[in-house]
Coordinates of C-alpha atoms and ligand atoms in Angstrom, one line a residue:
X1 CA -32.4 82.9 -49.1
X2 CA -35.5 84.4 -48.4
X3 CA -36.5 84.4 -44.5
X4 CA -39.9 82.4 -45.1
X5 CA -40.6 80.6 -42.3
X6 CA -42.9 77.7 -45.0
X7 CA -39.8 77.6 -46.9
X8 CA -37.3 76.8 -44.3
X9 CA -39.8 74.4 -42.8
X10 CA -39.9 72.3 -46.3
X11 CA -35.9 71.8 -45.6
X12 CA -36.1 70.7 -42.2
X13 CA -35.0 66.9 -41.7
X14 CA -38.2 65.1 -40.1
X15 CA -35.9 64.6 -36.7
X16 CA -34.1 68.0 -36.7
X17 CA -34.3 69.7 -33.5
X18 CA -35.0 73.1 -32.8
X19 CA -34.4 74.6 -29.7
X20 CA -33.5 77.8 -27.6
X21 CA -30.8 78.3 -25.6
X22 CA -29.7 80.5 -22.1
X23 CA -27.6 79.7 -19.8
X24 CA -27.9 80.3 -15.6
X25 CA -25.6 83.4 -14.6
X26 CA -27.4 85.6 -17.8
X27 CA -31.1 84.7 -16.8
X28 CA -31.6 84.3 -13.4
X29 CA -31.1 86.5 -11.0
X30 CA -31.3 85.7 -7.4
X31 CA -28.1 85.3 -6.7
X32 CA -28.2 85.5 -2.7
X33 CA -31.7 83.6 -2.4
X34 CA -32.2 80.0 -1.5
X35 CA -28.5 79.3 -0.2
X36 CA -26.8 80.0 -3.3
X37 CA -23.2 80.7 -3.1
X38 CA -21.4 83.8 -4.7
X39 CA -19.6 83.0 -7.6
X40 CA -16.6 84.6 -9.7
X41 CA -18.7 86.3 -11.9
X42 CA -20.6 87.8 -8.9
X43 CA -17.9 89.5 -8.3
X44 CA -16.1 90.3 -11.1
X45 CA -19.1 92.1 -12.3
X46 CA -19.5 94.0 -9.3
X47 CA -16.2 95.6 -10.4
X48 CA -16.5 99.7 -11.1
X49 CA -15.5 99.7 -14.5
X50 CA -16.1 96.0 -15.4
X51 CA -19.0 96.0 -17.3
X52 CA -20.7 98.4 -19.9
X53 CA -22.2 100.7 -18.0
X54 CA -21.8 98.6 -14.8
X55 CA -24.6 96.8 -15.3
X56 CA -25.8 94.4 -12.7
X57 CA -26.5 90.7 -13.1
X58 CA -28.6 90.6 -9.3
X59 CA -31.8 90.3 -11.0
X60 CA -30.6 89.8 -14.7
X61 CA -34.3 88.0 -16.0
X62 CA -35.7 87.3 -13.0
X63 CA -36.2 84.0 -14.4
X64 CA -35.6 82.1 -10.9
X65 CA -38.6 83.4 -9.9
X66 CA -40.6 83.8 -13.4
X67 CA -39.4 80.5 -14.8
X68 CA -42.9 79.1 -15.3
X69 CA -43.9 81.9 -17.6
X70 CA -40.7 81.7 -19.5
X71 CA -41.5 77.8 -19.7
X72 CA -45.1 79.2 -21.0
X73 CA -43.6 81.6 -23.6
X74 CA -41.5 78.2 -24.7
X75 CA -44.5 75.8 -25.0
X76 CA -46.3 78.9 -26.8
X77 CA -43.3 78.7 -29.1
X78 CA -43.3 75.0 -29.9
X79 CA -39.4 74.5 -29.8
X80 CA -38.1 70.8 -29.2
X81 CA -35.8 71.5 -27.1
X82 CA -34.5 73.8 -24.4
X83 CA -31.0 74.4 -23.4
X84 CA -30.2 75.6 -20.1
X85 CA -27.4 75.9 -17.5
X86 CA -27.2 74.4 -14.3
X87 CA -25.7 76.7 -11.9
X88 CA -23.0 75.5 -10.1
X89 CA -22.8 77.7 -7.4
X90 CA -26.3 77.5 -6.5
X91 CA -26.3 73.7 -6.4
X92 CA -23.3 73.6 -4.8
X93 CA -22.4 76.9 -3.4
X94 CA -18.6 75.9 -2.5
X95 CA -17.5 74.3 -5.6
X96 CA -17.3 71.1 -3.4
X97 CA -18.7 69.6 -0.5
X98 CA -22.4 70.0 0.3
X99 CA -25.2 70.4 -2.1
X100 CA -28.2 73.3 -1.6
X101 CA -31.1 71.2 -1.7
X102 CA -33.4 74.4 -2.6
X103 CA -30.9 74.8 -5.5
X104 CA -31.6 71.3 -6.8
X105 CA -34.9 71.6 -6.5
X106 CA -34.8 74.7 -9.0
X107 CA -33.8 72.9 -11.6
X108 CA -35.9 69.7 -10.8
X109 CA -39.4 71.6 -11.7
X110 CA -37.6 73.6 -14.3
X111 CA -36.5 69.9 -16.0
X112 CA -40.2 68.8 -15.0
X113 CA -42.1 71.3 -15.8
X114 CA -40.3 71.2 -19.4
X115 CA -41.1 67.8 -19.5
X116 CA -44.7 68.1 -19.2
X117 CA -45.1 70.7 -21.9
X118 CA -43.2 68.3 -24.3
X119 CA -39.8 70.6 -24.5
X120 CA -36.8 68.1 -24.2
X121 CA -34.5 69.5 -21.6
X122 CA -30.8 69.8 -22.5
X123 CA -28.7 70.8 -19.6
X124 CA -25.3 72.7 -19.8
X125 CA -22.8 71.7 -16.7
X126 CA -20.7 74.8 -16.8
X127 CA -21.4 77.7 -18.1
X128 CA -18.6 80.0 -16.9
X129 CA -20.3 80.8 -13.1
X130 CA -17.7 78.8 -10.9
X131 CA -18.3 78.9 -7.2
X132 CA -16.3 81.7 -5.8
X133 CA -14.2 79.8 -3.8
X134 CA -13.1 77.5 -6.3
X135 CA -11.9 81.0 -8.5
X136 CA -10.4 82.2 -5.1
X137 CA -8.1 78.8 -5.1
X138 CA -6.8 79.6 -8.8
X139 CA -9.6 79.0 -10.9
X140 CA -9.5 77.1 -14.4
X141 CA -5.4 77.7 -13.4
X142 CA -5.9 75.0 -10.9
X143 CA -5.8 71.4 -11.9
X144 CA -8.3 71.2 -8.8
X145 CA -11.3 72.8 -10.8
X146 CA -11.7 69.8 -12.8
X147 CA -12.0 67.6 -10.6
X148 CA -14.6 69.7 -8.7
X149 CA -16.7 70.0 -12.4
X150 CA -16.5 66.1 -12.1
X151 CA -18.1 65.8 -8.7
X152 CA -20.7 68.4 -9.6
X153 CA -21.1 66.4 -12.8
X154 CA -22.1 63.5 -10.6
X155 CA -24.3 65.4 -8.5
X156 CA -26.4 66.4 -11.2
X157 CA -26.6 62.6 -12.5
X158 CA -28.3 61.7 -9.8
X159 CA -30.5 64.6 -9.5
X160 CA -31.4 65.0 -12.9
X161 CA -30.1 61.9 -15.1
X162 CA -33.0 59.9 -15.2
X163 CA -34.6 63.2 -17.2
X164 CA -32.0 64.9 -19.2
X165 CA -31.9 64.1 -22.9
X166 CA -28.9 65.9 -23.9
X167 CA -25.9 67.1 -21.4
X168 CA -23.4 69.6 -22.4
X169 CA -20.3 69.4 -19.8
X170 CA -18.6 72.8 -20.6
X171 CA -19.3 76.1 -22.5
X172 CA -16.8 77.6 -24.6
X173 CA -13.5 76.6 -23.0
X174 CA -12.3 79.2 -25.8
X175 CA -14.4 82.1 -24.4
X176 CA -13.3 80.9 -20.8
X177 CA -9.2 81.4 -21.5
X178 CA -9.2 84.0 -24.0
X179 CA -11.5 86.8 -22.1
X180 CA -11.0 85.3 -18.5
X181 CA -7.5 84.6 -18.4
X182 CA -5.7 85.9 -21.2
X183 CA -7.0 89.4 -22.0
X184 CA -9.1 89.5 -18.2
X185 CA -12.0 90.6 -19.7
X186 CA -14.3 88.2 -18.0
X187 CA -14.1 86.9 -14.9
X188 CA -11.7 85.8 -13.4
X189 CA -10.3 89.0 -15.0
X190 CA -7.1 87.8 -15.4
X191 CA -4.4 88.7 -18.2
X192 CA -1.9 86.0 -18.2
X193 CA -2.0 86.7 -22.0
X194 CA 0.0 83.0 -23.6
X195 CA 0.6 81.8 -20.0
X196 CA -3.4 81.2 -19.6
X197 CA -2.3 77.7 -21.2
X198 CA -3.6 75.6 -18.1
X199 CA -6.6 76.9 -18.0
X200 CA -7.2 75.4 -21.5
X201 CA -6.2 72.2 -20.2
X202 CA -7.9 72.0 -16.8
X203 CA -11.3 73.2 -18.6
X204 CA -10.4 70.4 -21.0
X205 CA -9.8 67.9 -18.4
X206 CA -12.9 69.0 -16.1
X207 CA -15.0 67.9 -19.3
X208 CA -12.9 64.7 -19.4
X209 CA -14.3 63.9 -15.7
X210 CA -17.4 65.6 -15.9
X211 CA -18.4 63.3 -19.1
X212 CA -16.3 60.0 -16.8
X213 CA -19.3 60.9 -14.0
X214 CA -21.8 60.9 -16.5
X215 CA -21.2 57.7 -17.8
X216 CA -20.5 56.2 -14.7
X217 CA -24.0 57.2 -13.5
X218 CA -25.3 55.5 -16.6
X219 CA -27.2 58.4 -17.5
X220 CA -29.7 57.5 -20.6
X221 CA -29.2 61.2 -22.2
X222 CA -26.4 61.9 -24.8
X223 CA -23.6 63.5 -23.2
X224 CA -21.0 66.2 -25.6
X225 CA -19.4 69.5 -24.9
X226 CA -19.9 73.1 -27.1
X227 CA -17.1 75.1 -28.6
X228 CA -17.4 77.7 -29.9
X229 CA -15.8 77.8 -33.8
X230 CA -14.5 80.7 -35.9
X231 CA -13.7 80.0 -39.6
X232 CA -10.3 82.7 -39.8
X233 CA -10.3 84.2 -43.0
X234 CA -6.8 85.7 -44.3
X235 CA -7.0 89.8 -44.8
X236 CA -4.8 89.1 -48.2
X237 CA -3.0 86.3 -49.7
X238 CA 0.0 87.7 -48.4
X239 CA 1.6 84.6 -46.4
X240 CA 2.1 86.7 -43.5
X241 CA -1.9 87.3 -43.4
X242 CA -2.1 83.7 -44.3
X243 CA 0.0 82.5 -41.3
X244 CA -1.7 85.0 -38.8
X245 CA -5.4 83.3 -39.4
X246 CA -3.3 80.0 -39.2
X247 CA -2.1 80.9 -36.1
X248 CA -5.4 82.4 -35.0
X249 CA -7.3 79.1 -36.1
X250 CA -4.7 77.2 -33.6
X251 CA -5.3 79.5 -30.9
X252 CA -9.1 79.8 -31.0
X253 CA -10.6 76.7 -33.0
X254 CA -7.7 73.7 -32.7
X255 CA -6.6 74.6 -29.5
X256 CA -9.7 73.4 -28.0
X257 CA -11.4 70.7 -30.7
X258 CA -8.4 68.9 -31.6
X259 CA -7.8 67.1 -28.1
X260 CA -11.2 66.5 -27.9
X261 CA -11.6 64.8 -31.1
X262 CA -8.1 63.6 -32.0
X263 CA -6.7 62.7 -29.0
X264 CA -3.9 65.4 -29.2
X265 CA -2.7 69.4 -29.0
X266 CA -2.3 71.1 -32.7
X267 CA 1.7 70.0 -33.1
X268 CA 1.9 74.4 -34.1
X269 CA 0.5 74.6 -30.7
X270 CA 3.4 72.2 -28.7
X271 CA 6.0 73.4 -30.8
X272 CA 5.0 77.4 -30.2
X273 CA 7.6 78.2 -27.7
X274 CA 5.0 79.4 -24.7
X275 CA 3.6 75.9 -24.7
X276 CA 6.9 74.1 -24.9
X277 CA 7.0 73.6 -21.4
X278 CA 3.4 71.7 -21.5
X279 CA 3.4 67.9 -22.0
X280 CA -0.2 66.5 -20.7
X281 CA -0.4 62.7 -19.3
X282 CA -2.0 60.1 -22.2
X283 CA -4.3 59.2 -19.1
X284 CA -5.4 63.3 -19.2
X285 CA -5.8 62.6 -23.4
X286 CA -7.7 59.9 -22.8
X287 CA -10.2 61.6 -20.6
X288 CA -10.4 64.4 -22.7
X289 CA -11.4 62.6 -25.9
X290 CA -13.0 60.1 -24.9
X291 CA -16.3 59.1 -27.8
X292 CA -19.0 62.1 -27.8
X293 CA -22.5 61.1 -28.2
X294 CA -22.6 64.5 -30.3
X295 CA -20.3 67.8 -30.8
X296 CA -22.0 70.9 -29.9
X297 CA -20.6 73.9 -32.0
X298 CA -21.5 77.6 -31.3
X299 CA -21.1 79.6 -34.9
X300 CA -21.7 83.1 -34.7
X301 CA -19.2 84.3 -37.1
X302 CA -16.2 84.0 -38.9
X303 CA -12.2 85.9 -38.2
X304 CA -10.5 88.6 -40.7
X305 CA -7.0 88.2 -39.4
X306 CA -4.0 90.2 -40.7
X307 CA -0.5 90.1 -39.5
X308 CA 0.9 93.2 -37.5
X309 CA -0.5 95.6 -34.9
X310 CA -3.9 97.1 -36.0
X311 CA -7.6 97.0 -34.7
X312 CA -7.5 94.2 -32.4
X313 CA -8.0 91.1 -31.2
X314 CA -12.0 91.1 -30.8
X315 CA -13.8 92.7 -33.4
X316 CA -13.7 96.7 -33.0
X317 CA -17.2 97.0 -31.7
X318 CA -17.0 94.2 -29.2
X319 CA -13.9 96.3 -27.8
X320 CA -15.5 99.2 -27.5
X321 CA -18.9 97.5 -26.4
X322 CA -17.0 95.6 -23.5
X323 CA -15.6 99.2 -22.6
X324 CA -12.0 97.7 -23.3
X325 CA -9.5 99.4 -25.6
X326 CA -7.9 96.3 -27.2
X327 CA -7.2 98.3 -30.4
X328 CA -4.0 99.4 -31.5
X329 CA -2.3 96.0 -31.3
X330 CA -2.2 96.5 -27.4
X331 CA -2.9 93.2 -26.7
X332 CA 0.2 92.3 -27.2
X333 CA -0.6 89.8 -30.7
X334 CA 1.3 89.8 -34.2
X335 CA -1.8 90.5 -35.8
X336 CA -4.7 91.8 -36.2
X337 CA -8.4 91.5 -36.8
X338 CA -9.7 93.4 -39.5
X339 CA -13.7 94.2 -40.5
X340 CA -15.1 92.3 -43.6
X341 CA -15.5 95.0 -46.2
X342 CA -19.3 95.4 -47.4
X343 CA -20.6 93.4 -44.8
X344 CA -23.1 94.1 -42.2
X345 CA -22.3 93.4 -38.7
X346 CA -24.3 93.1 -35.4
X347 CA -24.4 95.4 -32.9
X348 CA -21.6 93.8 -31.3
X349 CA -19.8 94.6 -34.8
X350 CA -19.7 91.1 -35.7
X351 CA -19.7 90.4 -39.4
X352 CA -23.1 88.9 -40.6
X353 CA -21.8 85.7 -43.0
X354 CA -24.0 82.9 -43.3
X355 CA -22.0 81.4 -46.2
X356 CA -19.3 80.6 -43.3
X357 CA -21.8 78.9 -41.2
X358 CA -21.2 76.4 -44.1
X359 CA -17.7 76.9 -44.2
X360 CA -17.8 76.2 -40.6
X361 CA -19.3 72.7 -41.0
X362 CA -16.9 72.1 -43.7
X363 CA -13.8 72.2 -42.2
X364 CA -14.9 70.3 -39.0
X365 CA -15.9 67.7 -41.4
X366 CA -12.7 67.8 -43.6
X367 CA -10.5 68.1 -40.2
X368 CA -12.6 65.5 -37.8
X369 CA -13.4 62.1 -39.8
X370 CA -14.6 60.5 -36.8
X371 CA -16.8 63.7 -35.6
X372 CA -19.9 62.6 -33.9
X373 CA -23.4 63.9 -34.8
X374 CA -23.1 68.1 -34.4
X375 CA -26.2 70.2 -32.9
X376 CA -25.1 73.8 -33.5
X377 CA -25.9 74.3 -29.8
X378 CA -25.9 78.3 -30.4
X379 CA -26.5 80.8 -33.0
X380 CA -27.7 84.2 -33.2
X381 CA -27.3 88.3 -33.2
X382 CA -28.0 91.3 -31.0
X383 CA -28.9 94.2 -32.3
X384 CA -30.2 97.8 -31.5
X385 CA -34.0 96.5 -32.3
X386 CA -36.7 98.9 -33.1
X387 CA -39.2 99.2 -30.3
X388 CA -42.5 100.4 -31.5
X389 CA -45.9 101.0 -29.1
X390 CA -48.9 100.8 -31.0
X391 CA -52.3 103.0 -29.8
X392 CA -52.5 101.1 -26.9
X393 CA -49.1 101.5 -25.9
X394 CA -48.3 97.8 -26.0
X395 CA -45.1 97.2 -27.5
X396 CA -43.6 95.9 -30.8
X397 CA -40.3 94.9 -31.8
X398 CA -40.3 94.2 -35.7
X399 CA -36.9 92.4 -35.5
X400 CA -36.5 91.8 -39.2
X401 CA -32.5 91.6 -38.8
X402 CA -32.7 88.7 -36.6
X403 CA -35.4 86.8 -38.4
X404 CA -33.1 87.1 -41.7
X405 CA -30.0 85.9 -39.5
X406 CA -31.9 83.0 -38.1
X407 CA -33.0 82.0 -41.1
X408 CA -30.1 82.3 -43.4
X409 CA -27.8 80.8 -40.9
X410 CA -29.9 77.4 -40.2
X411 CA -31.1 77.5 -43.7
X412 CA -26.9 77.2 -44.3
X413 CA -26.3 75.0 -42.0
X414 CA -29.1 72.5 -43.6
X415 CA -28.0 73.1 -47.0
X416 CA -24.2 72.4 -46.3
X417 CA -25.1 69.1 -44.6
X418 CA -27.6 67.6 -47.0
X419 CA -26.4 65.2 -49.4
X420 CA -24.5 67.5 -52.0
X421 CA -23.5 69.7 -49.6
X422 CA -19.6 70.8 -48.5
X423 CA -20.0 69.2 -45.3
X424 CA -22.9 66.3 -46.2
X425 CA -20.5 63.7 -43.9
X426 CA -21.8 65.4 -40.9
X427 CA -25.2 64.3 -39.2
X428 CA -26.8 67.5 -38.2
X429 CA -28.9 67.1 -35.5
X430 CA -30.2 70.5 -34.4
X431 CA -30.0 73.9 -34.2
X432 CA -30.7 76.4 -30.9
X433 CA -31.3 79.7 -30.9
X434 CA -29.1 82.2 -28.4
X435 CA -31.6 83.5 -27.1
X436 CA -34.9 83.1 -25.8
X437 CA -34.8 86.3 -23.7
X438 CA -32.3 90.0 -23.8
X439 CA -30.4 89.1 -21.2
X440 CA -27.1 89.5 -19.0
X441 CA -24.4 89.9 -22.1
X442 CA -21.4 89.2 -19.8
X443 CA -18.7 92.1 -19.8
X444 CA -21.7 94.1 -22.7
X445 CA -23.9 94.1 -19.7
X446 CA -27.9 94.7 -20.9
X447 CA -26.1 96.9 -23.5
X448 CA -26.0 93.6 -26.5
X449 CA -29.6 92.1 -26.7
X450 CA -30.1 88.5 -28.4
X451 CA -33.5 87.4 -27.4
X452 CA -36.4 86.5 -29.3
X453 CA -38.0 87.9 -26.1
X454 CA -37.9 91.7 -25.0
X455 CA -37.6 91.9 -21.3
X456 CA -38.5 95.3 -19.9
X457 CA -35.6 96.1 -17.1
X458 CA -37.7 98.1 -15.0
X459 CA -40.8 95.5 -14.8
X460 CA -39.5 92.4 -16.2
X461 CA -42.2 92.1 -18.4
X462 CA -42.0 89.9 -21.2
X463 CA -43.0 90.8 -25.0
X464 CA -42.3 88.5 -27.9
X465 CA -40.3 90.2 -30.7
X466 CA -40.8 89.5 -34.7
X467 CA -38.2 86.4 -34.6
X468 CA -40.4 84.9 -31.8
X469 CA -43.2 84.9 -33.8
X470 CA -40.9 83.7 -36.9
X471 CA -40.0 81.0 -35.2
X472 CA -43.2 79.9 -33.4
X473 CA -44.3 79.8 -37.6
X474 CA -41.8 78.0 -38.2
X475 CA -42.3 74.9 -35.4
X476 CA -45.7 75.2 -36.7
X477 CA -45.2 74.3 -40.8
X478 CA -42.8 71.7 -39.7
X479 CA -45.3 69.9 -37.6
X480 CA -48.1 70.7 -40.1
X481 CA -45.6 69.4 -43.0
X482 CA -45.1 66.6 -40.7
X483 CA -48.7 65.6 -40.7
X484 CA -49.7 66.0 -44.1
X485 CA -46.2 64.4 -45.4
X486 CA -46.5 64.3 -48.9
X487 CA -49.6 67.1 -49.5
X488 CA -48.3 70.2 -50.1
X489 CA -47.4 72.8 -48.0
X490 CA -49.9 75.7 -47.6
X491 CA -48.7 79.2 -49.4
X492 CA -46.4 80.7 -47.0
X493 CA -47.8 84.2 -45.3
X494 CA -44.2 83.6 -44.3
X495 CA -41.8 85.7 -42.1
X496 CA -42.1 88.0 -39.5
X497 CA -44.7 90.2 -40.7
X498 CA -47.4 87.6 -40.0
X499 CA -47.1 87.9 -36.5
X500 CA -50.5 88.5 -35.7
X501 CA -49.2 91.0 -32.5
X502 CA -47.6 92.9 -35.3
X503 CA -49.6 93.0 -38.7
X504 CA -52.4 95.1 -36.7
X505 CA -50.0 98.0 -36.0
X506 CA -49.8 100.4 -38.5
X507 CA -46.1 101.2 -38.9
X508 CA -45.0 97.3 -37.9
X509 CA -44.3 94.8 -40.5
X510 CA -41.6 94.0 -42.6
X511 CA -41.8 97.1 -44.7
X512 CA -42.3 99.1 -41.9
X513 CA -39.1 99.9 -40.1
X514 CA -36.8 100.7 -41.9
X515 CA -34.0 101.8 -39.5
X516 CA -34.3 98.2 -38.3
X517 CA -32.8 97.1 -42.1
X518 CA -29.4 99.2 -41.2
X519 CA -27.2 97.9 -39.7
X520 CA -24.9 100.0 -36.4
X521 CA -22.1 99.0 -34.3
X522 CA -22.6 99.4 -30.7
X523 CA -20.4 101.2 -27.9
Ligands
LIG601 C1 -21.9 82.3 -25.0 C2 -23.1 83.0 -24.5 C3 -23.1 84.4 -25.0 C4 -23.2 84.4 -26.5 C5 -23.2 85.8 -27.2 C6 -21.5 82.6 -26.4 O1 -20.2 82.9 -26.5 O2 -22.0 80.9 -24.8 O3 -23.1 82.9 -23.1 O4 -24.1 85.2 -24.4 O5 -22.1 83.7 -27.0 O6 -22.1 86.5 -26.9

């Protein structure tokens, strides 16, 4: 597929949203103004030795205090849709009890301010920041924590119901138990390896009442929760490789969408002996799957798995980039995950595969007959981008990479869920970007960039890269398509080299930087 932004416009369904996504702890900043409370993250990344490079999250974007420019830069854009997470901690700085009415009132002109420049707000209840004193009491390892994200789920239902079109309740719960309490790689930065069970289940259970609070508030928005999802791709067809991605598909994809969306735990999963000892309440099933107005998947890539000790369980360059050794088997797994060969990866050294965005969407449909509309709530790829300055010394980034990405992954995701496509059962609503701006990559620090949006970190200034401008093309055939339905749509200048910031540099363009077309692992 070509990366045309005219062509990809022609295959857009007339509803299909478009949107970009952040989420509070990576953009914002501020994290001791306006009575927020410290969270775990706070202080798991002011660790020595935590994050790449120790990198600091205190001022991150800056967007608490630029957040009408970067609303700007999104209107400028024309994306349908903006997905963002509430902070927890700075609503309600204990995890419980009394709400920070400066916090609230954050996110009310944010969801406002949205409003009025026609971007539909979609807001994410949890996105790993939990109040410090919640992590201090256990954590996603106490039962409590849910029932806190259900009281913070009915805080923001009456804050911000009456306005919210779309409301994720949790991020990830994957991400959440792997790197926080199984390897300890995020915060909480704990490595209870197989034991981290309960915090799959509490997470679980939190979206179970967070989504009970939502509906009991009556809130007019569609309410759903992301995971993320991994196609796991066997090495060989040796049946030990075979079983491996089995058992890597049950601990990363099934673990968390099965109880969701069938009501029940992967029987592999129960029968495994470290989960023996776990049998959940049918009232905690019944919370947990109760109907979805929609499924939000993150795809970002698909899982080489072999059997036996070898790289590791993250891809290599995520190991290294997160300044953990996890090679060598030492995570204590009977496999392994191995590169794709002839395959270009991210910075992060994660395998570029659109085709499994499609095979992503296929076996959701195949396992999940009653799956509710999807919005591929996140997609996208960090890379080393090329930074150019042109006479006047105003800067360029000719992110090619990440305009082919974008467009072969939702040109993918289209084409598998159109009629004749291997997942044409699903009703694919939307796709958002990851990200609108470089921002705080978690354990990678500043080190892994996935904006559309370069964010100097000495001034905070703000310069649309290649893939802005791609996209901000893009928005613009649909609606032109949209209004001259049936005429045909102009010749396409398509792709990034039209950006207008970048055709007048000589150098910039798509034939112009080359080192941008190659791809190198990071760390
Ligand atoms: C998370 C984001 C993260 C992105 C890239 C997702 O796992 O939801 O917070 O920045 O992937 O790693």
């Amino acid at each position: 597929m070509n990366a045309s932004a005219h062509d990809l416009a022609a295959l857009l369904p007339p509803e299909f949203t478009l949107g970009v996504a952040t989420a509070a702890f990576q953009i914002e900043g501020a994290l001791d103004e306006d009575g927020r409370g410290p969270s775990g993250w706070d202080v798991f990344a002011a660790t020595p030795g935590s994050i790449v490079n120790d990198h600091s999250p205190a001022i991150a974007c800056d967007h608490y205090h630029r957040m009408p420019e970067d609303v700007a830069l999104m209107k400028e854009l024309g994306i349908d849709s903006y997905r963002f997470s509430l902070s927890w901690p700075r609503i309600q700085p204990g995890g419980s009890g009394p709400v920070n009415p400066k916090g609230l009132d954050f996110y009310d002109r944010l969801i406002d301010l949205l409003l009025a420049n026609g971007i539909s707000p979609m807001a994410t209840l949890y996105h790993w920041d939990t109040p410090l004193e919640l992590d201090e009491a256990g954590g996603w390892m106490n039962r409590d924590t849910a029932y806190r994200l259900g009281e913070f789920a009915a805080i923001a239902a009456a804050a911000y119901g009456d306005r919210v079109a779309r409301w994720v309740t949790i991020n990830e719960p994957a991400t959440v138990s792997a790197n926080g309490y199984m390897l300890g790689v995020h915060s909480p930065g704990e490595a209870h390896m197989l034991k981290a069970l309960p915090s799959v289940h509490h997470q679980l259970l939190g979206h179970g009442l967070a989504m009970q609070a939502l509906r009991a508030a009556k809130v007019p928005g569609e309410i759903g929760l992301t995971n993320v999802y991994s196609p796991m791709v066997p090495a060989s067809g040796n049946p030990l490789d075979k079983v491996s991605a089995g058992l890597m598909d049950m601990a990363q994809n099934r673990l968390y969408a099965d109880p969701v969306l069938l009501g029940k735990y992967p029987d592999a999963i129960r029968a495994a002996t470290f989960f023996s000892s776990f049998s959940p309440s049918s009232e905690d099933m019944e919370l947990i799957s109760q109907p979805l107005d929609f499924y939000g998947l993150n795809y970002y890539m698909p899982t080489r798995v072999a059997a036996g000790p070898g790289e590791g369980t993250v891809p290599k360059g995520m190991a290294e980039a997160m300044g953990n050794d996890l090679n060598g088997g030492g995570s204590g797994t009977p496999f392994h995950i191995q590169s794709f060969p002839d395959t270009e990866i991210t910075a992060y050294g994660w395998p570029i595969k659109p085709d499994y965005m499609a095979v992503a969407l296929a076996e959701m449909a195949e396992r999940y007959p009653e799956l509710p509309p999807v919005y591929i709530t996140e997609g996208g790829a960090s890379f080393e981008d090329l930074e150019i300055h042109d006479a006047d010394g105003r800067l360029i980034v000719p992110d090619e990479r990440r305009v082919r990405y974008l467009a072969e992954h939702i040109g993918a995701a289209i084409e598998a869920t159109s009629p004749g496509g291997t997942a044409e059962s699903i009703e694919l609503r939307g796709y958002y970007v990851w990200s609108l701006l470089d921002n705080f990559e978690w354990s990678a620090g500043y080190k892994q960039q996935f904006g559309l949006i370069h964010v100097d970190r000495d001034t905070m200034a703000r310069t649309p890269k290649a893939s802005y401008y791609w996209l901000r093309e893009l928005m613009a055939a649909r609606k032109q398509g949209a209004a001259v339905a049936g005429a045909p749509v102009p010749a396409a200048g398509g792709g990034a080299e039209s950006a207008p910031e970048a055709a007048d540099v000589e150098g910039a363009g798509s034939g112009a930087a080359p080192d941008a077309a190659a791809g190198t692992a990071a760390g």
